[in-house]
Amino acid sequence: MRTVPCPLLGHSVGLPDRVERIVSLSPSLTDCVVQLGFRDRLVGRSAWCWRPEAIEELPVVGSYTGVREEVLHRLDPDLILMTSGVQEELARKLARAGEPVYVVPLPTTPWGILENVVIVAVAMGEIEAAEPLVARLSDRLDALRGALTPRNVYVEIDLGGPVTIGEGSYAYWALRWVGLSPLIPRGTAAWSTPPTDWLETIRPEVVIYDPQPRRREDADTVRERFESRGLQRWFENDPAVVVTEGDVIAHYGPWFIGEGFPDLVRRISERNEA
C-alpha cells in the first residue's frame, strides 16, 4: 500500500501500489485514465462520461453530486477519482465513509490540464505513463501558439442554460494562447451566467457556441437563438459563428488539448478565411 497526499481533502489516501479498479465520477478524469493507457482498469463511470464511446459500456455509478451506493459497493473500487468544486461535498462524504477517494483540482489554464494528467498518474501508481502523454500534449499547445488572427471572441456553453467563461477558466487562457481576445463579464472568475445587459454592449467578431454532448446544432440555428434574445446587433458585421460538436469547451481532460481545441482552432481559421 501507498500513502498518497490529497491536498484538497486535507489528508492522505491509502492506495494500492498498483491501482486495478477505478471508478471515475468526472468525464475529464475518465479521459485522463483512458489516454494514459489504462482503459481496462475503469470499472465504473459517471452518467456524464461518454468520451470515448466505449466508456458507455461501463456501469453508471452516479453523477457529479450523487452516487448509487449499491453499485459502488458492488464494484469495490480501489480508487475513486473526483474533481474539486461542485464534487467536493460528495467526495468528503465518501471519504468519511472509508471510500478510497482522490480529488483532482479543476484546471484554471491549459497547463493545469497537463498537471492533472500527472496527478492522476501518481494516484494510480503509474507516473511513468504521464511523461509521453504530457510531452505530446505540450507539443500540441506549442504548435497552436498565435495560430489565429487577433479578434475578440464570445464563448457560450449550454450547461442547461447559457454559461460563459472568465479569467479563471482554462478555456479563457487557451483562446488567448492562440491569439484571440475573449470577451468576459467584469469580475467573473471562471464560469458564470452572462448578464443580459452586458451581452447587449459587446460586439463579438467570433462567436463560439458549445452545445450539450451530442446535441448537433448548425450556425444558423444558433444565430437565430441569439437574435431571439435581443442580440441582433451582434450580427450586423457578420461575425464568425462556430458551433462545436458538443462538450468541447466544457471538457477539461487531455482530449481538449489533443483533439477538441485544435479542431476548434482549425474551424475558426477556416471560417475567418471564408
PDB file of N, CA and C in Angstrom, residues 34-100:
ATOM      1  N   VAL A  34      -8.040   6.941 -19.608  1.00  0.00           N
ATOM      2  CA  VAL A  34      -8.027   6.307 -20.934  1.00  0.00           C
ATOM      3  C   VAL A  34      -6.786   6.716 -21.715  1.00  0.00           C
ATOM      4  N   GLN A  35      -6.472   8.008 -21.716  1.00  0.00           N
ATOM      5  CA  GLN A  35      -5.342   8.468 -22.519  1.00  0.00           C
ATOM      6  C   GLN A  35      -3.996   8.099 -21.911  1.00  0.00           C
ATOM      7  N   LEU A  36      -3.976   7.798 -20.633  1.00  0.00           N
ATOM      8  CA  LEU A  36      -2.758   7.257 -20.026  1.00  0.00           C
ATOM      9  C   LEU A  36      -2.541   5.796 -20.412  1.00  0.00           C
ATOM     10  N   GLY A  37      -3.579   5.182 -20.985  1.00  0.00           N
ATOM     11  CA  GLY A  37      -3.451   3.811 -21.464  1.00  0.00           C
ATOM     12  C   GLY A  37      -4.044   2.752 -20.559  1.00  0.00           C
ATOM     13  N   PHE A  38      -4.957   3.161 -19.648  1.00  0.00           N
ATOM     14  CA  PHE A  38      -5.471   2.221 -18.653  1.00  0.00           C
ATOM     15  C   PHE A  38      -6.993   2.108 -18.689  1.00  0.00           C
ATOM     16  N   ARG A  39      -7.553   2.119 -19.882  1.00  0.00           N
ATOM     17  CA  ARG A  39      -8.996   1.944 -20.038  1.00  0.00           C
ATOM     18  C   ARG A  39      -9.483   0.677 -19.346  1.00  0.00           C
ATOM     19  N   ASP A  40      -8.666  -0.381 -19.367  1.00  0.00           N
ATOM     20  CA  ASP A  40      -9.088  -1.667 -18.813  1.00  0.00           C
ATOM     21  C   ASP A  40      -9.230  -1.645 -17.300  1.00  0.00           C
ATOM     22  N   ARG A  41      -8.717  -0.613 -16.643  1.00  0.00           N
ATOM     23  CA  ARG A  41      -8.819  -0.533 -15.183  1.00  0.00           C
ATOM     24  C   ARG A  41     -10.067   0.223 -14.723  1.00  0.00           C
ATOM     25  N   LEU A  42     -10.762   0.851 -15.642  1.00  0.00           N
ATOM     26  CA  LEU A  42     -12.007   1.534 -15.286  1.00  0.00           C
ATOM     27  C   LEU A  42     -13.120   0.510 -15.116  1.00  0.00           C
ATOM     28  N   VAL A  43     -13.787   0.562 -13.966  1.00  0.00           N
ATOM     29  CA  VAL A  43     -14.893  -0.369 -13.711  1.00  0.00           C
ATOM     30  C   VAL A  43     -16.224   0.348 -13.559  1.00  0.00           C
ATOM     31  N   GLY A  44     -16.206   1.685 -13.445  1.00  0.00           N
ATOM     32  CA  GLY A  44     -17.439   2.450 -13.299  1.00  0.00           C
ATOM     33  C   GLY A  44     -17.216   3.894 -13.685  1.00  0.00           C
ATOM     34  N   ARG A  45     -18.302   4.580 -14.024  1.00  0.00           N
ATOM     35  CA  ARG A  45     -18.219   5.946 -14.536  1.00  0.00           C
ATOM     36  C   ARG A  45     -19.395   6.772 -14.043  1.00  0.00           C
ATOM     37  N   SER A  46     -19.333   8.067 -14.330  1.00  0.00           N
ATOM     38  CA  SER A  46     -20.482   8.929 -14.066  1.00  0.00           C
ATOM     39  C   SER A  46     -21.414   8.916 -15.273  1.00  0.00           C
ATOM     40  N   ALA A  47     -22.620   9.418 -15.077  1.00  0.00           N
ATOM     41  CA  ALA A  47     -23.588   9.483 -16.175  1.00  0.00           C
ATOM     42  C   ALA A  47     -23.138  10.435 -17.273  1.00  0.00           C
ATOM     43  N   TRP A  48     -22.183  11.319 -16.964  1.00  0.00           N
ATOM     44  CA  TRP A  48     -21.721  12.311 -17.935  1.00  0.00           C
ATOM     45  C   TRP A  48     -20.478  11.862 -18.686  1.00  0.00           C
ATOM     46  N   CYS A  49     -19.941  10.705 -18.349  1.00  0.00           N
ATOM     47  CA  CYS A  49     -18.748  10.200 -19.039  1.00  0.00           C
ATOM     48  C   CYS A  49     -19.178   9.482 -20.316  1.00  0.00           C
ATOM     49  N   TRP A  50     -18.833  10.041 -21.456  1.00  0.00           N
ATOM     50  CA  TRP A  50     -19.277   9.454 -22.725  1.00  0.00           C
ATOM     51  C   TRP A  50     -18.185   9.447 -23.795  1.00  0.00           C
ATOM     52  N   ARG A  51     -17.042   9.976 -23.490  1.00  0.00           N
ATOM     53  CA  ARG A  51     -15.956  10.061 -24.464  1.00  0.00           C
ATOM     54  C   ARG A  51     -14.733   9.354 -23.908  1.00  0.00           C
ATOM     55  N   PRO A  52     -14.181   8.326 -24.611  1.00  0.00           N
ATOM     56  CA  PRO A  52     -14.634   7.745 -25.879  1.00  0.00           C
ATOM     57  C   PRO A  52     -15.906   6.919 -25.686  1.00  0.00           C
ATOM     58  N   GLU A  53     -16.582   6.618 -26.795  1.00  0.00           N
ATOM     59  CA  GLU A  53     -17.889   5.977 -26.717  1.00  0.00           C
ATOM     60  C   GLU A  53     -17.843   4.627 -26.013  1.00  0.00           C
ATOM     61  N   ALA A  54     -16.721   3.916 -26.103  1.00  0.00           N
ATOM     62  CA  ALA A  54     -16.618   2.601 -25.466  1.00  0.00           C
ATOM     63  C   ALA A  54     -16.811   2.683 -23.956  1.00  0.00           C
ATOM     64  N   ILE A  55     -16.584   3.865 -23.389  1.00  0.00           N
ATOM     65  CA  ILE A  55     -16.754   4.054 -21.948  1.00  0.00           C
ATOM     66  C   ILE A  55     -18.191   3.797 -21.525  1.00  0.00           C
ATOM     67  N   GLU A  56     -19.128   4.008 -22.422  1.00  0.00           N
ATOM     68  CA  GLU A  56     -20.540   3.866 -22.071  1.00  0.00           C
ATOM     69  C   GLU A  56     -20.925   2.426 -21.754  1.00  0.00           C
ATOM     70  N   GLU A  57     -20.044   1.487 -22.025  1.00  0.00           N
ATOM     71  CA  GLU A  57     -20.300   0.104 -21.643  1.00  0.00           C
ATOM     72  C   GLU A  57     -20.175  -0.096 -20.135  1.00  0.00           C
ATOM     73  N   LEU A  58     -19.498   0.819 -19.467  1.00  0.00           N
ATOM     74  CA  LEU A  58     -19.259   0.684 -18.029  1.00  0.00           C
ATOM     75  C   LEU A  58     -20.508   1.033 -17.224  1.00  0.00           C
ATOM     76  N   PRO A  59     -20.658   0.433 -16.045  1.00  0.00           N
ATOM     77  CA  PRO A  59     -21.797   0.771 -15.183  1.00  0.00           C
ATOM     78  C   PRO A  59     -21.764   2.236 -14.756  1.00  0.00           C
ATOM     79  N   VAL A  60     -22.940   2.853 -14.684  1.00  0.00           N
ATOM     80  CA  VAL A  60     -23.055   4.222 -14.187  1.00  0.00           C
ATOM     81  C   VAL A  60     -23.159   4.179 -12.669  1.00  0.00           C
ATOM     82  N   VAL A  61     -22.193   4.805 -12.021  1.00  0.00           N
ATOM     83  CA  VAL A  61     -22.142   4.792 -10.556  1.00  0.00           C
ATOM     84  C   VAL A  61     -22.864   5.996  -9.970  1.00  0.00           C
ATOM     85  N   GLY A  62     -22.877   7.102 -10.711  1.00  0.00           N
ATOM     86  CA  GLY A  62     -23.522   8.299 -10.187  1.00  0.00           C
ATOM     87  C   GLY A  62     -23.378   9.455 -11.145  1.00  0.00           C
ATOM     88  N   SER A  63     -23.546  10.660 -10.599  1.00  0.00           N
ATOM     89  CA  SER A  63     -23.427  11.887 -11.377  1.00  0.00           C
ATOM     90  C   SER A  63     -22.375  12.754 -10.706  1.00  0.00           C
ATOM     91  N   TYR A  64     -22.449  14.067 -10.925  1.00  0.00           N
ATOM     92  CA  TYR A  64     -21.489  14.951 -10.277  1.00  0.00           C
ATOM     93  C   TYR A  64     -21.713  15.032  -8.772  1.00  0.00           C
ATOM     94  N   THR A  65     -22.955  14.923  -8.346  1.00  0.00           N
ATOM     95  CA  THR A  65     -23.254  15.219  -6.943  1.00  0.00           C
ATOM     96  C   THR A  65     -23.914  14.074  -6.184  1.00  0.00           C
ATOM     97  N   GLY A  66     -23.980  12.906  -6.781  1.00  0.00           N
ATOM     98  CA  GLY A  66     -24.599  11.776  -6.087  1.00  0.00           C
ATOM     99  C   GLY A  66     -24.080  10.456  -6.623  1.00  0.00           C
ATOM    100  N   VAL A  67     -24.161   9.412  -5.792  1.00  0.00           N
ATOM    101  CA  VAL A  67     -23.736   8.081  -6.228  1.00  0.00           C
ATOM    102  C   VAL A  67     -24.817   7.060  -5.901  1.00  0.00           C
ATOM    103  N   ARG A  68     -24.811   5.987  -6.667  1.00  0.00           N
ATOM    104  CA  ARG A  68     -25.664   4.833  -6.372  1.00  0.00           C
ATOM    105  C   ARG A  68     -24.822   3.905  -5.495  1.00  0.00           C
ATOM    106  N   GLU A  69     -25.071   3.979  -4.201  1.00  0.00           N
ATOM    107  CA  GLU A  69     -24.180   3.318  -3.253  1.00  0.00           C
ATOM    108  C   GLU A  69     -24.107   1.813  -3.474  1.00  0.00           C
ATOM    109  N   GLU A  70     -25.238   1.195  -3.856  1.00  0.00           N
ATOM    110  CA  GLU A  70     -25.220  -0.249  -4.051  1.00  0.00           C
ATOM    111  C   GLU A  70     -24.323  -0.638  -5.224  1.00  0.00           C
ATOM    112  N   VAL A  71     -24.296   0.205  -6.275  1.00  0.00           N
ATOM    113  CA  VAL A  71     -23.427  -0.066  -7.424  1.00  0.00           C
ATOM    114  C   VAL A  71     -21.969   0.145  -7.037  1.00  0.00           C
ATOM    115  N   LEU A  72     -21.706   1.216  -6.304  1.00  0.00           N
ATOM    116  CA  LEU A  72     -20.340   1.499  -5.866  1.00  0.00           C
ATOM    117  C   LEU A  72     -19.787   0.358  -5.025  1.00  0.00           C
ATOM    118  N   HIS A  73     -20.584  -0.134  -4.091  1.00  0.00           N
ATOM    119  CA  HIS A  73     -20.119  -1.223  -3.222  1.00  0.00           C
ATOM    120  C   HIS A  73     -19.909  -2.504  -4.017  1.00  0.00           C
ATOM    121  N   ARG A  74     -20.759  -2.746  -4.988  1.00  0.00           N
ATOM    122  CA  ARG A  74     -20.606  -3.963  -5.802  1.00  0.00           C
ATOM    123  C   ARG A  74     -19.332  -3.917  -6.637  1.00  0.00           C
ATOM    124  N   LEU A  75     -18.991  -2.743  -7.140  1.00  0.00           N
ATOM    125  CA  LEU A  75     -17.792  -2.619  -7.972  1.00  0.00           C
ATOM    126  C   LEU A  75     -16.511  -2.665  -7.147  1.00  0.00           C
ATOM    127  N   ASP A  76     -16.602  -2.286  -5.874  1.00  0.00           N
ATOM    128  CA  ASP A  76     -15.469  -2.382  -4.944  1.00  0.00           C
ATOM    129  C   ASP A  76     -14.194  -1.759  -5.525  1.00  0.00           C
ATOM    130  N   PRO A  77     -14.219  -0.470  -5.862  1.00  0.00           N
ATOM    131  CA  PRO A  77     -13.034   0.157  -6.458  1.00  0.00           C
ATOM    132  C   PRO A  77     -11.922   0.352  -5.431  1.00  0.00           C
ATOM    133  N   ASP A  78     -10.685   0.375  -5.923  1.00  0.00           N
ATOM    134  CA  ASP A  78      -9.589   0.750  -5.026  1.00  0.00           C
ATOM    135  C   ASP A  78      -9.125   2.183  -5.290  1.00  0.00           C
ATOM    136  N   LEU A  79      -9.813   2.903  -6.198  1.00  0.00           N
ATOM    137  CA  LEU A  79      -9.592   4.331  -6.395  1.00  0.00           C
ATOM    138  C   LEU A  79     -10.859   4.943  -6.984  1.00  0.00           C
ATOM    139  N   ILE A  80     -11.326   6.034  -6.364  1.00  0.00           N
ATOM    140  CA  ILE A  80     -12.455   6.806  -6.887  1.00  0.00           C
ATOM    141  C   ILE A  80     -11.935   8.195  -7.218  1.00  0.00           C
ATOM    142  N   LEU A  81     -11.998   8.566  -8.484  1.00  0.00           N
ATOM    143  CA  LEU A  81     -11.498   9.864  -8.933  1.00  0.00           C
ATOM    144  C   LEU A  81     -12.635  10.873  -9.011  1.00  0.00           C
ATOM    145  N   MET A  82     -12.403  12.047  -8.407  1.00  0.00           N
ATOM    146  CA  MET A  82     -13.386  13.120  -8.420  1.00  0.00           C
ATOM    147  C   MET A  82     -12.659  14.446  -8.567  1.00  0.00           C
ATOM    148  N   THR A  83     -13.406  15.510  -8.887  1.00  0.00           N
ATOM    149  CA  THR A  83     -12.804  16.827  -9.038  1.00  0.00           C
ATOM    150  C   THR A  83     -13.208  17.744  -7.886  1.00  0.00           C
ATOM    151  N   SER A  84     -12.498  18.864  -7.818  1.00  0.00           N
ATOM    152  CA  SER A  84     -12.846  19.878  -6.824  1.00  0.00           C
ATOM    153  C   SER A  84     -14.088  20.629  -7.284  1.00  0.00           C
ATOM    154  N   GLY A  85     -14.454  21.658  -6.555  1.00  0.00           N
ATOM    155  CA  GLY A  85     -15.647  22.415  -6.924  1.00  0.00           C
ATOM    156  C   GLY A  85     -16.909  21.716  -6.464  1.00  0.00           C
ATOM    157  N   VAL A  86     -17.845  21.517  -7.388  1.00  0.00           N
ATOM    158  CA  VAL A  86     -19.168  21.011  -7.032  1.00  0.00           C
ATOM    159  C   VAL A  86     -19.119  19.594  -6.463  1.00  0.00           C
ATOM    160  N   GLN A  87     -18.056  18.837  -6.750  1.00  0.00           N
ATOM    161  CA  GLN A  87     -17.989  17.457  -6.272  1.00  0.00           C
ATOM    162  C   GLN A  87     -17.371  17.317  -4.883  1.00  0.00           C
ATOM    163  N   GLU A  88     -16.839  18.384  -4.332  1.00  0.00           N
ATOM    164  CA  GLU A  88     -16.082  18.250  -3.086  1.00  0.00           C
ATOM    165  C   GLU A  88     -16.940  17.758  -1.924  1.00  0.00           C
ATOM    166  N   GLU A  89     -18.162  18.226  -1.825  1.00  0.00           N
ATOM    167  CA  GLU A  89     -19.020  17.795  -0.715  1.00  0.00           C
ATOM    168  C   GLU A  89     -19.253  16.292  -0.770  1.00  0.00           C
ATOM    169  N   LEU A  90     -19.571  15.770  -1.957  1.00  0.00           N
ATOM    170  CA  LEU A  90     -19.764  14.331  -2.109  1.00  0.00           C
ATOM    171  C   LEU A  90     -18.464  13.586  -1.853  1.00  0.00           C
ATOM    172  N   ALA A  91     -17.351  14.134  -2.312  1.00  0.00           N
ATOM    173  CA  ALA A  91     -16.058  13.482  -2.103  1.00  0.00           C
ATOM    174  C   ALA A  91     -15.753  13.334  -0.616  1.00  0.00           C
ATOM    175  N   ARG A  92     -16.016  14.376   0.151  1.00  0.00           N
ATOM    176  CA  ARG A  92     -15.750  14.309   1.591  1.00  0.00           C
ATOM    177  C   ARG A  92     -16.680  13.305   2.273  1.00  0.00           C
ATOM    178  N   LYS A  93     -17.911  13.252   1.817  1.00  0.00           N
ATOM    179  CA  LYS A  93     -18.857  12.285   2.377  1.00  0.00           C
ATOM    180  C   LYS A  93     -18.379  10.859   2.128  1.00  0.00           C
ATOM    181  N   LEU A  94     -17.948  10.578   0.910  1.00  0.00           N
ATOM    182  CA  LEU A  94     -17.462   9.236   0.583  1.00  0.00           C
ATOM    183  C   LEU A  94     -16.177   8.920   1.339  1.00  0.00           C
ATOM    184  N   ALA A  95     -15.302   9.916   1.464  1.00  0.00           N
ATOM    185  CA  ALA A  95     -14.050   9.700   2.194  1.00  0.00           C
ATOM    186  C   ALA A  95     -14.324   9.385   3.659  1.00  0.00           C
ATOM    187  N   ARG A  96     -15.282  10.082   4.254  1.00  0.00           N
ATOM    188  CA  ARG A  96     -15.628   9.805   5.659  1.00  0.00           C
ATOM    189  C   ARG A  96     -16.179   8.399   5.825  1.00  0.00           C
ATOM    190  N   ALA A  97     -16.798   7.889   4.767  1.00  0.00           N
ATOM    191  CA  ALA A  97     -17.343   6.529   4.813  1.00  0.00           C
ATOM    192  C   ALA A  97     -16.278   5.471   4.537  1.00  0.00           C
ATOM    193  N   GLY A  98     -15.032   5.923   4.344  1.00  0.00           N
ATOM    194  CA  GLY A  98     -13.937   4.985   4.150  1.00  0.00           C
ATOM    195  C   GLY A  98     -13.638   4.630   2.709  1.00  0.00           C
ATOM    196  N   GLU A  99     -14.250   5.331   1.760  1.00  0.00           N
ATOM    197  CA  GLU A  99     -14.001   5.036   0.351  1.00  0.00           C
ATOM    198  C   GLU A  99     -12.664   5.649  -0.093  1.00  0.00           C
ATOM    199  N   PRO A 100     -11.968   5.007  -1.037  1.00  0.00           N
ATOM    200  CA  PRO A 100     -10.648   5.485  -1.495  1.00  0.00           C
ATOM    201  C   PRO A 100     -10.772   6.629  -2.504  1.00  0.00           C
TER     202      PRO A 100
END
